[in-house]
Amino acid sequence: MISPSTRRAAAKPNAEPPLSRDAVVDRGLAIADTEGLSGVSIRRIAQDFGVTPMALYWHVKNKDELLDAMGDRILEVIQIPSEQTALGSDGLRQLLSVLIDALRRHPGCTTLAQARILQCDTGRQLAEQALRILRDSGFSVQQSSNLARAALQTALVLVADRPGAETAVPEEERDAVMAGKRAALHNLPADRFPNLVECADSLTDCPDESEYYAEGIELYIAGVQSLARRRVVTAG
Amino acid sequence: MISPSTRRAAAKPNAEPPLSRDAVVDRGLAIADTEGLSGVSIRRIAQDFGVTPMALYWHVKNKDELLDAMGDRILEVIQIPSEQTALGSDGLRQLLSVLIDALRRHPGCTTLAQARILQCDTGRQLAEQALRILRDSGFSVQQSSNLARAALQTALVLVADRPGAETAVPEEERDAVMAGKRAALHNLPADRFPNLVECADSLTDCPDESEYYAEGIELYIAGVQSLARRRVVTAG
DNA sequence: ACCTGAACACCGTTCAAGT
DNA sequence: ACCTGAACACCGTTCAAGT
């Protein structure tokens, strides 16, 4: 007696995994990671599974729903910090940190996660915690909303636009594209753009990723703390 | 003797403007404004001009070049503040403000402007000024680069993701889409998501745009000032 | 329950040809 | 210099049909 998986492997040497909603979503993320989000298409995924494009429509309503599911998947891996540990500005730091860690697994797909952040449970928990911390700090409903949005956007932008990321371009071309941009800055007229020339390398490369993210988080936190102090002084 | 423009108007009641590179770029922006960026296509623009799609390829190399030109056009209108007026953190505020004003004219196209900011002259002047101010404040090359990038991204995100903007969706559907999102937040279980429910309206609507932008700018400035003070204390 | 074939309405783009 | 016709290789999606 041959198991189904063995039979499949025998029939197809290039052992494609069985078609399923989860497998389709994972394949979409894998394509986006290596070739950019524009490389993701129903037909392309079908081809990777050795199946006709219309087969996917059994597992997924349409392409929009697939993209939504990819966004949800990115956020699903997040372990929400408990309410006890996530207090004050250090709580905000933690929330930003766990979100960034999740997004970094698929840096070319941050827009998908952004679209789903208030639609999926993990994203809602993240937003709820951020709002709670900000409200507890004394910010108004309107300010807390805007600051919570700014927190999420900070994480998204830090990952999506990390210097030298070039996630929109296929993997093999990324180095070349980045080198081109850097050269363009270096070749700028030094009399008109002295600072751009001086900063050419540091604008296009990220020598220390963990420092980069830590400083990006810190800029946001410092801003929030500063606004909180002003609030106390003004309203107090 | 009939002038060319009269002849054209007579031949076609729906007086299409003459085809030109500038006109094509403007049409692209107009379509993006009303129908979202995904509504912009070579074939659609050609149709608007009453011309065959291939006619556009005389005025524009390909679609990527068209999108680049649209991004450049958005940034071209910016009046760069003079070096004298743009000093210190107030200079950064001014730079953010002029950039935001330009982006607000085409809120669905911020990604196009983002891609061109270090490639077109206006964008480079903006970046150069920001870097100069940050360097003058004592930040290192690496920090100034990251903070200047953060400034540009702050402007882009404030405009692109303004609550209730929904720029990806055609104009007529925007109200309905936003109302749906708001309702979803209101209907969340109040025991699990008390703050999301409380903030439902302010997360999905922007009652006062100029206050929204002013506070967004202030968050960034407050962060930079706070980091600058720390720098002095630590290094000083 | 799960997949295929044929068809439709869209894309961007090339290339030779027209005026 | 500026535009067209025909063709190609892609999309997403529907719908009836197969097993």
PDB file of C-alpha atoms in Angstrom, chain A residues 92 96 99-100 114 117 127 130-131 134 142-158 216-217 219-221 223-224 227, chain B residues 150 153-154 157-158 161-163 202-203 212 215-220:
ATOM      1  CA  LEU A  92       5.254  51.070  23.309  1.00  0.00           C
ATOM      2  CA  LEU A  96       6.997  48.382  18.035  1.00  0.00           C
ATOM      3  CA  LEU A  99       5.761  44.261  15.067  1.00  0.00           C
ATOM      4  CA  ILE A 100       9.069  45.085  13.395  1.00  0.00           C
ATOM      5  CA  GLN A 114      -0.698  47.566   6.887  1.00  0.00           C
ATOM      6  CA  ILE A 117      -3.722  45.663  10.893  1.00  0.00           C
ATOM      7  CA  ALA A 127      -3.464  48.556  18.295  1.00  0.00           C
ATOM      8  CA  ALA A 130      -0.878  50.896  22.016  1.00  0.00           C
ATOM      9  CA  LEU A 131      -4.059  52.904  22.525  1.00  0.00           C
ATOM     10  CA  LEU A 134      -1.307  56.259  25.241  1.00  0.00           C
ATOM     11  CA  GLN A 142      -7.881  61.991  19.124  1.00  0.00           C
ATOM     12  CA  GLN A 143      -4.206  62.301  20.040  1.00  0.00           C
ATOM     13  CA  SER A 144      -3.960  58.684  21.171  1.00  0.00           C
ATOM     14  CA  SER A 145      -5.467  57.584  17.878  1.00  0.00           C
ATOM     15  CA  ASN A 146      -3.014  59.627  15.839  1.00  0.00           C
ATOM     16  CA  LEU A 147      -0.042  58.563  17.968  1.00  0.00           C
ATOM     17  CA  ALA A 148      -1.023  54.889  17.791  1.00  0.00           C
ATOM     18  CA  ARG A 149      -1.326  55.158  14.023  1.00  0.00           C
ATOM     19  CA  ALA A 150       2.068  56.864  13.951  1.00  0.00           C
ATOM     20  CA  ALA A 151       3.550  53.973  15.947  1.00  0.00           C
ATOM     21  CA  LEU A 152       2.302  51.345  13.521  1.00  0.00           C
ATOM     22  CA  GLN A 153       3.399  53.425  10.554  1.00  0.00           C
ATOM     23  CA  THR A 154       6.828  53.926  12.088  1.00  0.00           C
ATOM     24  CA  ALA A 155       7.313  50.176  12.237  1.00  0.00           C
ATOM     25  CA  LEU A 156       6.022  49.666   8.695  1.00  0.00           C
ATOM     26  CA  VAL A 157       8.177  52.409   7.188  1.00  0.00           C
ATOM     27  CA  LEU A 158      11.318  51.426   9.076  1.00  0.00           C
ATOM     28  CA  GLY A 216      14.035  54.463  14.622  1.00  0.00           C
ATOM     29  CA  ILE A 217      11.977  53.273  17.583  1.00  0.00           C
ATOM     30  CA  LEU A 219      12.898  58.701  17.643  1.00  0.00           C
ATOM     31  CA  TYR A 220       9.207  57.854  17.941  1.00  0.00           C
ATOM     32  CA  ILE A 221       9.351  57.197  21.685  1.00  0.00           C
ATOM     33  CA  GLY A 223       8.639  62.339  20.402  1.00  0.00           C
ATOM     34  CA  VAL A 224       5.781  60.808  22.344  1.00  0.00           C
ATOM     35  CA  LEU A 227       4.546  65.600  23.761  1.00  0.00           C
TER      36      LEU A 227
ATOM     37  CA  ALA B 150      12.544  59.818   8.677  1.00  0.00           C
ATOM     38  CA  GLN B 153       8.857  59.495   5.284  1.00  0.00           C
ATOM     39  CA  THR B 154       6.881  61.321   7.965  1.00  0.00           C
ATOM     40  CA  VAL B 157       2.983  58.750   5.470  1.00  0.00           C
ATOM     41  CA  LEU B 158       1.007  61.623   6.999  1.00  0.00           C
ATOM     42  CA  ASP B 161      -2.338  57.370   5.351  1.00  0.00           C
ATOM     43  CA  ARG B 162      -4.382  60.270   6.618  1.00  0.00           C
ATOM     44  CA  PRO B 163      -7.368  58.687   8.424  1.00  0.00           C
ATOM     45  CA  SER B 202     -10.915  59.260  15.503  1.00  0.00           C
ATOM     46  CA  LEU B 203      -9.001  56.360  13.936  1.00  0.00           C
ATOM     47  CA  TYR B 212      -3.574  66.693  11.964  1.00  0.00           C
ATOM     48  CA  GLU B 215       0.670  67.507  15.171  1.00  0.00           C
ATOM     49  CA  GLY B 216       2.276  64.945  12.884  1.00  0.00           C
ATOM     50  CA  ILE B 217       5.104  67.356  12.148  1.00  0.00           C
ATOM     51  CA  GLU B 218       5.415  68.221  15.830  1.00  0.00           C
ATOM     52  CA  LEU B 219       5.832  64.568  16.834  1.00  0.00           C
ATOM     53  CA  TYR B 220       8.808  64.276  14.506  1.00  0.00           C
TER      54      TYR B 220
END
